[in-house]
Coordinates of N, CA and C in Angstrom, one line a residue:
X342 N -11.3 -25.1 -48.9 CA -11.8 -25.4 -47.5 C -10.7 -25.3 -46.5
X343 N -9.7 -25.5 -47.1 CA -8.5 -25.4 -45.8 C -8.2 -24.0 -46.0
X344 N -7.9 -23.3 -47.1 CA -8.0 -21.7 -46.4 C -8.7 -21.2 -46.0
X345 N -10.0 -21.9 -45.7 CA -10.8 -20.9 -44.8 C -10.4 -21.3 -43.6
X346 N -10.2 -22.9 -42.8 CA -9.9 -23.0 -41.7 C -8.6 -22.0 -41.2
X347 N -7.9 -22.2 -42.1 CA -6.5 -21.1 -41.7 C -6.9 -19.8 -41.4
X348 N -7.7 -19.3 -42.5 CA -8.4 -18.2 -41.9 C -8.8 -17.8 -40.3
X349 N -9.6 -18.6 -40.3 CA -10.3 -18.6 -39.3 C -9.1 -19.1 -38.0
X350 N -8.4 -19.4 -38.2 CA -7.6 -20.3 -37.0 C -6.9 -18.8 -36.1
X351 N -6.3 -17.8 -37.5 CA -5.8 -17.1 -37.1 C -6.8 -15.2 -37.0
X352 N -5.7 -14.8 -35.5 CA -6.3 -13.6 -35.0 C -5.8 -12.4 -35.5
X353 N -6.8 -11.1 -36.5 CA -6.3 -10.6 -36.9 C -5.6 -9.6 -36.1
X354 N -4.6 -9.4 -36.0 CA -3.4 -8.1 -35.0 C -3.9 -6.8 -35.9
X355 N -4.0 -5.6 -34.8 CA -4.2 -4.7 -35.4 C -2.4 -3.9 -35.6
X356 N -3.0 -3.0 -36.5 CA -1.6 -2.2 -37.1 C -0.6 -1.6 -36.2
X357 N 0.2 -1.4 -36.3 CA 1.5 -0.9 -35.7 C 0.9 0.3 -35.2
X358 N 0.3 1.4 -36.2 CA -0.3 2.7 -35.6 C -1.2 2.3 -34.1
X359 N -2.0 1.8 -34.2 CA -3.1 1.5 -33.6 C -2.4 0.6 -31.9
X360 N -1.7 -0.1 -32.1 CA -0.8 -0.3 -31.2 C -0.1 0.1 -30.6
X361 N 0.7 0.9 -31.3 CA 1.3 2.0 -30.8 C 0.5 3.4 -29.8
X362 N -0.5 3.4 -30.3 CA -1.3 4.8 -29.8 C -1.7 3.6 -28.5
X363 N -2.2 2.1 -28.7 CA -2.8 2.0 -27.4 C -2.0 2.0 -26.0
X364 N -0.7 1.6 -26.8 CA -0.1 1.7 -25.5 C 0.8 2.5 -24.8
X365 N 0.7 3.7 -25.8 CA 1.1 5.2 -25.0 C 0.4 5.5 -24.8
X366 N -1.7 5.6 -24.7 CA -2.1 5.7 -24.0 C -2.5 5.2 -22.4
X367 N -2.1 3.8 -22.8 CA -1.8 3.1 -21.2 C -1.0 3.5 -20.6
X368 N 0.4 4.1 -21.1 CA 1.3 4.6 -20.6 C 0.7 6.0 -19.4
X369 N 0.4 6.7 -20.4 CA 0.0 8.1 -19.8 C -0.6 8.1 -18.6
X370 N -1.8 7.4 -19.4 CA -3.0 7.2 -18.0 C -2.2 6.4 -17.2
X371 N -2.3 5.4 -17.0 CA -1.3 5.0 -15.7 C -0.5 5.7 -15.2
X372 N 0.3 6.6 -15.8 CA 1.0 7.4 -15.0 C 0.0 8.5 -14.4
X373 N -0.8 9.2 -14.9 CA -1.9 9.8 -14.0 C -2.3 9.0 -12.9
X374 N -2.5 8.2 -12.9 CA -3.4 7.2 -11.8 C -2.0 7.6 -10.7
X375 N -0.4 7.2 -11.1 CA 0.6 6.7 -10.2 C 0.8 8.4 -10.1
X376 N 0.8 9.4 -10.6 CA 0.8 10.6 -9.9 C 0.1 10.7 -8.7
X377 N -1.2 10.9 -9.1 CA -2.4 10.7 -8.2 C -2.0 10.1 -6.7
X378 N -1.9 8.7 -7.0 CA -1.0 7.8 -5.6 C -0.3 8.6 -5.0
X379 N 0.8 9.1 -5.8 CA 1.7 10.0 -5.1 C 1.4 10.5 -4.3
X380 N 0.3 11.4 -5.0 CA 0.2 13.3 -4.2 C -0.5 12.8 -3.6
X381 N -1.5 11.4 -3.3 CA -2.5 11.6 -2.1 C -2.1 10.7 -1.2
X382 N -0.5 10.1 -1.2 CA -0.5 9.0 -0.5 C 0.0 9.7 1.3
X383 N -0.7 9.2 2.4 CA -0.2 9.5 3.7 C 0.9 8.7 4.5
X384 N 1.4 7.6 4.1 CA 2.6 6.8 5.0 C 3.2 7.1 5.2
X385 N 4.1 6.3 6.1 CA 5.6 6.4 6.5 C 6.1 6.5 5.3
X386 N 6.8 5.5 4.7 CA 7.7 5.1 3.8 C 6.8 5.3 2.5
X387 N 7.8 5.9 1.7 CA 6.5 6.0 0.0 C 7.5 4.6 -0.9
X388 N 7.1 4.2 -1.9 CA 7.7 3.2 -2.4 C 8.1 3.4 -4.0
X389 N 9.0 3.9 -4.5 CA 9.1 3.8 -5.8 C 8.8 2.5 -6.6
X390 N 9.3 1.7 -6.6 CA 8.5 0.0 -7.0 C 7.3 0.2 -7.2
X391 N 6.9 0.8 -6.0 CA 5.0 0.5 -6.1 C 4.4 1.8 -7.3
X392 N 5.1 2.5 -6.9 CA 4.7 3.7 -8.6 C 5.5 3.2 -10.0
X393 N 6.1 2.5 -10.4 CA 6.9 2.0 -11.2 C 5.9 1.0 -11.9
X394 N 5.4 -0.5 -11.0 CA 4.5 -1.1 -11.0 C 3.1 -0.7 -11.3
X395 N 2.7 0.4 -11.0 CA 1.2 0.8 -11.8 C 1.5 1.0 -13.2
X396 N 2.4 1.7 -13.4 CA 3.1 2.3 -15.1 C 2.9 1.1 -15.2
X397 N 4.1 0.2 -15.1 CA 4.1 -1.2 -15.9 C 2.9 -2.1 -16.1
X398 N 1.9 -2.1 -15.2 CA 1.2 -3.3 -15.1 C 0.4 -2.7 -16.1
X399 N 0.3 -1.8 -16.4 CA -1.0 -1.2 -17.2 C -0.7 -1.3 -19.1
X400 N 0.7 -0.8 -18.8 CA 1.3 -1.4 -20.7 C 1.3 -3.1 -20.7
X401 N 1.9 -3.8 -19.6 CA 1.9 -5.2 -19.6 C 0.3 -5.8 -19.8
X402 N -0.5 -5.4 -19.3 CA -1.8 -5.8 -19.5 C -2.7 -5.2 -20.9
X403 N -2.7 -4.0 -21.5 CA -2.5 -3.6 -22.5 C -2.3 -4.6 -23.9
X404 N -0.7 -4.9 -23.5 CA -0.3 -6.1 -24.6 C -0.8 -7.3 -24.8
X405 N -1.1 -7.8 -23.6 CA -1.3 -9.4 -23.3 C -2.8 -9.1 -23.9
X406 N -4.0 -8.1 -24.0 CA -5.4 -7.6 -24.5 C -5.2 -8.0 -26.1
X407 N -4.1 -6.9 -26.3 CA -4.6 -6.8 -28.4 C -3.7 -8.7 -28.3
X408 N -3.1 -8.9 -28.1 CA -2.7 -10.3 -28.7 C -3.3 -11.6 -28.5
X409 N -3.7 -11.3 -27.1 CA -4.8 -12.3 -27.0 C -6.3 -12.2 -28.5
X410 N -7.2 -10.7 -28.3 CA -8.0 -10.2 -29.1 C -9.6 -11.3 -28.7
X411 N -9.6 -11.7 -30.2 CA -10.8 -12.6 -29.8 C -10.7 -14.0 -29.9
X412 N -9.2 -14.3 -29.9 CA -8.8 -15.5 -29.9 C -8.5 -16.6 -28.9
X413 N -9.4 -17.7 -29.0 CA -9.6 -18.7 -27.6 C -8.2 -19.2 -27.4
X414 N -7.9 -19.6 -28.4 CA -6.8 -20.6 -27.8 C -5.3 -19.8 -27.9
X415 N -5.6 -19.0 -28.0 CA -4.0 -17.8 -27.7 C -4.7 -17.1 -26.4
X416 N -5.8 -16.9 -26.4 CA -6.0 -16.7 -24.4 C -6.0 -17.7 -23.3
X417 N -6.4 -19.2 -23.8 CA -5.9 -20.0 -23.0 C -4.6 -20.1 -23.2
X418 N -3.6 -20.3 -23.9 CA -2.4 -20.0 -23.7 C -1.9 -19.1 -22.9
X419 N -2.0 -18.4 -23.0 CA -1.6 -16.7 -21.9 C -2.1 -17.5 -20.3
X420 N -3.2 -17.9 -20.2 CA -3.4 -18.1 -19.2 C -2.8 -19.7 -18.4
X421 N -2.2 -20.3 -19.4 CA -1.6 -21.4 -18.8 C 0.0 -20.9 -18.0
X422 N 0.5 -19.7 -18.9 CA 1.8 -19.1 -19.3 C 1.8 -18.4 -17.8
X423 N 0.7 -17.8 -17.6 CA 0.8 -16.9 -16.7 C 0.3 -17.7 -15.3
X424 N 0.0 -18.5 -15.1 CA -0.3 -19.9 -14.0 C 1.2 -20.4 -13.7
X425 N 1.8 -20.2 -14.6 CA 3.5 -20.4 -14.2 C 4.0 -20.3 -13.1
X426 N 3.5 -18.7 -13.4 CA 4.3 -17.2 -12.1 C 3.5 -17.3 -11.0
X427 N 4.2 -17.0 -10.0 CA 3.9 -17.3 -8.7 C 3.7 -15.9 -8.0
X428 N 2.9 -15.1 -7.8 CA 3.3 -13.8 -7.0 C 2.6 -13.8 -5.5
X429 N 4.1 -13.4 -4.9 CA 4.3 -14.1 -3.9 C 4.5 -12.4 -3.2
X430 N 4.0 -11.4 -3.5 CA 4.4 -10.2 -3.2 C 3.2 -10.0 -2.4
X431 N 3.3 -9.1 -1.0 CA 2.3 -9.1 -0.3 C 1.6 -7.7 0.2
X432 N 0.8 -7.6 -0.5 CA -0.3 -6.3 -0.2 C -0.6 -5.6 1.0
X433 N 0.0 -5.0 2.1 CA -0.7 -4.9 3.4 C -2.2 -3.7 3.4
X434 N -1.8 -2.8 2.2 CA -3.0 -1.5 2.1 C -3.6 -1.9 1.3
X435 N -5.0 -1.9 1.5 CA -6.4 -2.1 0.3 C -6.4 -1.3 -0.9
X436 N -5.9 0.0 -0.3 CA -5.8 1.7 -1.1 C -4.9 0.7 -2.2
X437 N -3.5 0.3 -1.9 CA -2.6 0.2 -3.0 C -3.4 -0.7 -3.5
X438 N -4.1 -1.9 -3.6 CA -4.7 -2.7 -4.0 C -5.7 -2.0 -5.4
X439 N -6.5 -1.3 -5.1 CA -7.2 -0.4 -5.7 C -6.2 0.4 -6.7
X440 N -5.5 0.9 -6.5 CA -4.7 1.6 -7.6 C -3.8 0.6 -8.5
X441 N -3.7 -0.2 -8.0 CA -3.0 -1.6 -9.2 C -3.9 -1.9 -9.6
X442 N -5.3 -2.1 -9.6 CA -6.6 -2.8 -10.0 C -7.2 -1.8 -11.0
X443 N -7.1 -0.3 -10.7 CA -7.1 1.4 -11.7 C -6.5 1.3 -12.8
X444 N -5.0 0.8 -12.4 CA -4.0 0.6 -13.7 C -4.2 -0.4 -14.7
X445 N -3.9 -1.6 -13.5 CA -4.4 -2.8 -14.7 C -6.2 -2.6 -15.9
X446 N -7.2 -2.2 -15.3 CA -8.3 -1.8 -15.8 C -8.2 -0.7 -17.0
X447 N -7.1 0.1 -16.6 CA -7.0 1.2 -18.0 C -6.4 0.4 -18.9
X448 N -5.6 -0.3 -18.6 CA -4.6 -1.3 -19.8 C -5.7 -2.3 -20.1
X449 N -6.7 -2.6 -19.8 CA -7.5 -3.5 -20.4 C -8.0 -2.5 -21.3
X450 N -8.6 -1.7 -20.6 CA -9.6 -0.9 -21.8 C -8.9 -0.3 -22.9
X451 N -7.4 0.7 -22.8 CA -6.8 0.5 -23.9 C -6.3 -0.8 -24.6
X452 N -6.4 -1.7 -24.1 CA -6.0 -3.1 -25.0 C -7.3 -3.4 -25.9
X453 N -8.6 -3.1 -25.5 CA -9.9 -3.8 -26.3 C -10.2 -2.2 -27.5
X454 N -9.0 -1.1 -27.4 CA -9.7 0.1 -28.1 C -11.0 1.3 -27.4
X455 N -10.9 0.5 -26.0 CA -11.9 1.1 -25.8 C -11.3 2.7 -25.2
X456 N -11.1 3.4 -26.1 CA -10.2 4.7 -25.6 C -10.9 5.9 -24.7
X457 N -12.2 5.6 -24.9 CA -13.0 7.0 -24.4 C -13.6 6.4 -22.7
X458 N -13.4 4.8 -23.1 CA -13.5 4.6 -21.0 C -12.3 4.6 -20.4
X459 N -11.0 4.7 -20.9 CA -10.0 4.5 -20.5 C -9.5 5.9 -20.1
X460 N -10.0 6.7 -20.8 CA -10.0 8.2 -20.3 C -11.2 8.6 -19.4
X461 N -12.3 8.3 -19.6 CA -13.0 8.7 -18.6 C -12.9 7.8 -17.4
X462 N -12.6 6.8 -17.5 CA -12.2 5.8 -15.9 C -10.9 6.4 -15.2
X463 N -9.6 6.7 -16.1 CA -9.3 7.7 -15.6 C -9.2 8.8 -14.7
X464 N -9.5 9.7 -15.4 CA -10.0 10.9 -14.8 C -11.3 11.1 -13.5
X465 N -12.6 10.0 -13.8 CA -13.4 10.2 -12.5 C -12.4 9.3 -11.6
X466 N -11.5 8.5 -11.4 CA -10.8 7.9 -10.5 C -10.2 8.7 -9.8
X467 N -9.3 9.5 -10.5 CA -8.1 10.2 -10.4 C -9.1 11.2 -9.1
X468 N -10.3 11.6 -10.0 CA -10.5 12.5 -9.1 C -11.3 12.6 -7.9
X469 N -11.9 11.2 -8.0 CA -12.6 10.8 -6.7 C -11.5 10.7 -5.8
X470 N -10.5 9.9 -6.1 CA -9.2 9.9 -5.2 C -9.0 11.2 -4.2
X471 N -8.2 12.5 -5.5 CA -8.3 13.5 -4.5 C -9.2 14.1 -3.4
X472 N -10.6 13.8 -4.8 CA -11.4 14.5 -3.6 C -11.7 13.8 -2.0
X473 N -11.2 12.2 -1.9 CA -11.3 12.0 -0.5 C -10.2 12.2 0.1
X474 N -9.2 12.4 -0.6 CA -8.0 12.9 0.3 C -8.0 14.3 1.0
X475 N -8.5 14.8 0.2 CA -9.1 16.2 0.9 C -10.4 16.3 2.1
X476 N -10.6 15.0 2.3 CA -12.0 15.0 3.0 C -11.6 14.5 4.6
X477 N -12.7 14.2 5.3 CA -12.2 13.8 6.8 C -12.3 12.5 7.0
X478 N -12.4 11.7 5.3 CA -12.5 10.5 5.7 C -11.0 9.6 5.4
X479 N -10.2 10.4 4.6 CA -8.9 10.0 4.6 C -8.2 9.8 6.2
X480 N -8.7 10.8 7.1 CA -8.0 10.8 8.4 C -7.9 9.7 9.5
X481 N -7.2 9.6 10.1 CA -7.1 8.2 11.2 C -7.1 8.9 12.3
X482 N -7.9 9.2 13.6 CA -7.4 9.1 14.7 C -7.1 8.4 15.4
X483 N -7.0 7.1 15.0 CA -6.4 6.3 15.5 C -4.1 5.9 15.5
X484 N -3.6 6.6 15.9 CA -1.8 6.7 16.0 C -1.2 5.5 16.8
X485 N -0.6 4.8 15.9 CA 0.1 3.6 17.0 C 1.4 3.7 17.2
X486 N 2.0 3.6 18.6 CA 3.4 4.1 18.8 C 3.9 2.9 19.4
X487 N 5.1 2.2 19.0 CA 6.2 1.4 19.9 C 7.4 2.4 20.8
X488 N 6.3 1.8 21.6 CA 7.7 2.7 22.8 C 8.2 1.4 23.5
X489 N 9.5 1.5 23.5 CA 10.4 0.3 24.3 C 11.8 1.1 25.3
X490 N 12.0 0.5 26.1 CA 12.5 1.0 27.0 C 13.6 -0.1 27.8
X491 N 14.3 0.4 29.0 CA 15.5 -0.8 29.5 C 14.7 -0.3 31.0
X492 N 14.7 -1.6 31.6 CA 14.4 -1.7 33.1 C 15.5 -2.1 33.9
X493 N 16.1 -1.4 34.8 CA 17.1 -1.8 35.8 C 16.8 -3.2 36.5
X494 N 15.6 -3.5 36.9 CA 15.0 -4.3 37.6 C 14.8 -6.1 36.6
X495 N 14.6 -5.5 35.4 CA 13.8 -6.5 34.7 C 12.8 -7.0 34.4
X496 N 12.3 -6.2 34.8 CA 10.3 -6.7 35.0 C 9.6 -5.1 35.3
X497 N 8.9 -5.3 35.0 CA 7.7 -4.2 34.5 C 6.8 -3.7 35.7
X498 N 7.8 -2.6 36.5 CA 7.1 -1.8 37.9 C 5.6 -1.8 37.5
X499 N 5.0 -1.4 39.0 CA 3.5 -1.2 39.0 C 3.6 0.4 39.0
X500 N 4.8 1.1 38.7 CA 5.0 2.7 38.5 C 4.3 2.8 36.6
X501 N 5.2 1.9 36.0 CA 5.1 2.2 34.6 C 3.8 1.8 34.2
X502 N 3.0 0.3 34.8 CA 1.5 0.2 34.8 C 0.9 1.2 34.8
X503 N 1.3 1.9 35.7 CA 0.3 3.5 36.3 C 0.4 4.2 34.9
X504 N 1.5 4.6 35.1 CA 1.9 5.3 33.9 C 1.0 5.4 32.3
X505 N 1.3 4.0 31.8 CA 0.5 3.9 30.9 C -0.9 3.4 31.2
X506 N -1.6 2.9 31.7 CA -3.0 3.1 32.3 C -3.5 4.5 32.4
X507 N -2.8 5.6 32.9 CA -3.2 6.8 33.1 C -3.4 8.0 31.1
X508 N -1.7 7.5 30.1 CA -1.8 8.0 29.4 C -2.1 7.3 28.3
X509 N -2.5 5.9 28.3 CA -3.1 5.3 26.9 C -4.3 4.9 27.0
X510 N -4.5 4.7 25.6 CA -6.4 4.1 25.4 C -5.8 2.9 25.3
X511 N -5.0 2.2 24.8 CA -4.7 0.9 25.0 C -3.1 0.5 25.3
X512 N -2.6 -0.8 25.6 CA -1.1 -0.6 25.6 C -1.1 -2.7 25.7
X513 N -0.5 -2.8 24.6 CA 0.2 -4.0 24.3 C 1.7 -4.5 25.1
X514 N 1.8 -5.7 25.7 CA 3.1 -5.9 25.7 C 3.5 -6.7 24.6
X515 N 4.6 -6.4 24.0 CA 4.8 -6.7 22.5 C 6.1 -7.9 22.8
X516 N 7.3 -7.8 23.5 CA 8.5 -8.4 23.4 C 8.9 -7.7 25.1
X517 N 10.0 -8.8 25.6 CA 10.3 -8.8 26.7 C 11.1 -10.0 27.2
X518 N 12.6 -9.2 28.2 CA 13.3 -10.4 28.4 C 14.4 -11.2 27.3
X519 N 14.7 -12.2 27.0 CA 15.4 -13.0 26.7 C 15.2 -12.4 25.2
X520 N 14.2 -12.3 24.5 CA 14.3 -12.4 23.2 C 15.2 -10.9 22.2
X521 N 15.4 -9.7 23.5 CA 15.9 -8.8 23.1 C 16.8 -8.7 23.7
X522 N 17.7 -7.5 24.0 CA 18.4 -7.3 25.0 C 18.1 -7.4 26.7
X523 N 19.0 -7.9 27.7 CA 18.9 -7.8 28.7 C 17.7 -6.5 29.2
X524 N 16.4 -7.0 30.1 CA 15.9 -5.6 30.8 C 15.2 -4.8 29.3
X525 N 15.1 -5.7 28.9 CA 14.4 -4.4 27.0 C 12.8 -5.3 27.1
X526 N 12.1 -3.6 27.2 CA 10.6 -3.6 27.4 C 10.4 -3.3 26.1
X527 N 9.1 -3.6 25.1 CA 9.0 -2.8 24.4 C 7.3 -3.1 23.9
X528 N 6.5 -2.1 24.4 CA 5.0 -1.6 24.5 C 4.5 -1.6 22.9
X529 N 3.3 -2.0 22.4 CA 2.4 -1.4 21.4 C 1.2 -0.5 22.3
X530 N 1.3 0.9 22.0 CA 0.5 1.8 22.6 C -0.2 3.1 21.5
X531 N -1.6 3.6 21.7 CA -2.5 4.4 21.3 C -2.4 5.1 22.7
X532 N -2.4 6.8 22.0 CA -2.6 7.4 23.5 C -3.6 8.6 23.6
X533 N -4.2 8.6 24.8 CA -5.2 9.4 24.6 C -5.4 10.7 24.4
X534 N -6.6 11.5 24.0 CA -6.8 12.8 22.4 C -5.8 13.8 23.3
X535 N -5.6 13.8 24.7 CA -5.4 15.5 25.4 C -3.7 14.7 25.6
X536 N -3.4 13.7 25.4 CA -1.6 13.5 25.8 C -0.5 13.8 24.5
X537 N 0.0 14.7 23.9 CA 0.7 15.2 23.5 C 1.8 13.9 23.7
X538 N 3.0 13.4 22.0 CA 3.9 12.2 22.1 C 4.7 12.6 22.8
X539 N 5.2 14.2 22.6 CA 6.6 14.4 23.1 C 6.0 14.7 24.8
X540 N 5.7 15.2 24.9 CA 5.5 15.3 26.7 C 5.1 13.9 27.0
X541 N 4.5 13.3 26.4 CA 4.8 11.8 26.9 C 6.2 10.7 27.0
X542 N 6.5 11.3 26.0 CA 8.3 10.7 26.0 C 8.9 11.3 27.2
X543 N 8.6 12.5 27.2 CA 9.5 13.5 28.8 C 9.3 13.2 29.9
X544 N 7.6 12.7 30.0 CA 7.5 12.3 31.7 C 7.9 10.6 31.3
X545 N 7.8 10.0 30.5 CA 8.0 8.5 30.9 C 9.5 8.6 31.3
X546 N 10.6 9.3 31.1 CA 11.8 9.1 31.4 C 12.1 9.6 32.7
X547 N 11.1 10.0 33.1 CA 11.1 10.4 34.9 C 11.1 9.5 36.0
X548 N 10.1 8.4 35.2 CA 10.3 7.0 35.8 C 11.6 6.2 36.3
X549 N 11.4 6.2 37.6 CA 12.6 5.6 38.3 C 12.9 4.2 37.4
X550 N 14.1 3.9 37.4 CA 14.4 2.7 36.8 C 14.9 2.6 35.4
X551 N 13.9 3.4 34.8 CA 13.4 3.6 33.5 C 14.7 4.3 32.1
X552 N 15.3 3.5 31.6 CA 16.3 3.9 30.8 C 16.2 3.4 29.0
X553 N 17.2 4.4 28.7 CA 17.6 4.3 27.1 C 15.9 4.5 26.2
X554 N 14.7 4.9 26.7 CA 13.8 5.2 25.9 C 13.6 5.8 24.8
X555 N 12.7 4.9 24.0 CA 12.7 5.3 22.2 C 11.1 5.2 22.1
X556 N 10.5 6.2 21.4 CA 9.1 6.1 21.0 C 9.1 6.6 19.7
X557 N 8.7 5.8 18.8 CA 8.3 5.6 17.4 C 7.0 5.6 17.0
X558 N 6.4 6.1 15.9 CA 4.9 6.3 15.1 C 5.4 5.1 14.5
X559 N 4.3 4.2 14.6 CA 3.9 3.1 13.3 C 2.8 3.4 12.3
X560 N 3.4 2.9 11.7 CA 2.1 2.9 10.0 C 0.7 2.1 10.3
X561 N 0.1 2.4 10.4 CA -1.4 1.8 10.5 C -1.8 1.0 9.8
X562 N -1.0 0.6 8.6 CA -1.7 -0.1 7.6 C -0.7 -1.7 7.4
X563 N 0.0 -1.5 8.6 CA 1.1 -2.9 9.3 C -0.2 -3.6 9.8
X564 N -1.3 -3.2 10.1 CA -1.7 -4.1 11.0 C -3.2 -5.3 10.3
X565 N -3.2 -4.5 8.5 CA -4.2 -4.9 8.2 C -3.7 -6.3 7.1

C-alpha cells in the first residue's frame, strides 16, 4: 500500500531525448516569432532585450510545463515560487505584448508535447504578422512631433499662436518657464497632410523672437 502511494505521489519526467527536442524546439520557434518582430517592427528605437526575452521566455516556460506535467502539488508550488517575483517592467505597445504572449504559448505547447500546434501556431502567426505589415493597416497617419524653442520675450507671441494654428491639426503646450531653461517653449504638435516637417522647421525660425529651435518625431506608442 505504501508503494503505491509513492507511486502515485510522484510525476513521471519524461527522458532526456524528449526534453531535449522540446526545448530546442521552443528555442527555434521562438526565435522565428523574435525574427518576425524584427523585420516587421516600425519604431524609433528597436530593443535587443525585447528580442532576447521572446527566446528566453519561451524555453523558460517550456521547462516550468514538463516539470510541473500533471502534477498538482509541484504546480502549486511553481506557482507560490513564481508569486515571489514581482515584474515591475512596463509594456507601452500591445504589438510587443502579443509577441511575448506568441512565445510564451509556443513554450507551453512544446512543454505539453504538443509539437504539431507549436509549429502550426507558429507559422500562421508568423505569417499573419507579415502579412499586416505589408498592409495599410500597419500605417499611422497620425506623426507626433516635439518642437521646443527659446523666446526672447518669455511668453508665447500671438505670432507663433498664428503660426501653429495655421500649420497644425493640434498643438499641446507641454513645459514652459521655470521648469526648463530660461524662455524654453516646448509644443506637443500633429501637423497638417499638405505641411512638409522640414519647411516647417524653416519658416518657424523666421519668427521674430524665436531662437535655438529643435523638432523631433516621437513614437506613437509613448502615448498608449
Amino acid at each position: 500500500m505504501l508503494d503505491n502511494l509513492l507511486d502515485q505521489s510522484f510525476y513521471e519526467f519524461p527522458s532526456f531525448k524528449v526534453a531535449l527536442f522540446s526545448l530546442l524546439l521552443a528555442f527555434v520557434l521562438s526565435s522565428v516569432i523574435a525574427f518576425t518582430y524584427k523585420w516587421t517592427y516600425r519604431g524609433i528605437s528597436y530593443s535587443g532585450n525585447f528580442f532576447q526575452a521572446m527566446v528566453l521566455s519561451s524555453i523558460a516556460t517550456a521547462t516550468v510545463i514538463m516539470a510541473v506535467g500533471n502534477n498538482v502539488a509541484v504546480g502549486f508550488g511553481i506557482i507560490g515560487a513564481i508569486a515571489i517575483i514581482r515584474f515591475r517592467t512596463r509594456v507601452n505597445d500591445p504589438r510587443n505584448i502579443i509577441f511575448i504572449f506568441a512565445s510564451i504559448g509556443v513554450g507551453i505547447a512544446a512543454g505539453v508535447y504538443g509539437y504539431a500546434i507549436a509549429v502550426a501556431g507558429t507559422l500562421i502567426f508568423c505569417a499573419v504578422a507579415v502579412m499586416l505589415n505589408f498592409s495599410g493597416l500597419s500605417k499611422s497617419d497620425l506623426f507626433l512631433y516635439a518642437l521646443s524653442f527659446s523666446l526672447g520675450q518669455g511668453e508665447v507671441t500671438d505670432e507663433v499662436l498664428d503660426f501653429l494654428q495655421k500649420n497644425c491639426d493640434s498643438y499641446h503646450l507641454m513645459s514652459m518657464g521655470d521648469k526648463l531653461e530660461s524662455g524654453r517653449v516646448e509644443y506637443q504638435i500633429t501637423l497638417k497632410d499638405d505641411i512638409d516637417q522640414e519647411d516647417l522647421y524653416i519658416a518657424f525660425r523666421q519668427i521674430d523672437g524665436v531662437t535655438n529651435v529643435k523638432l523631433n518625431r516621437k513614437n506613437n506608442s509613448e502615448r498608449l
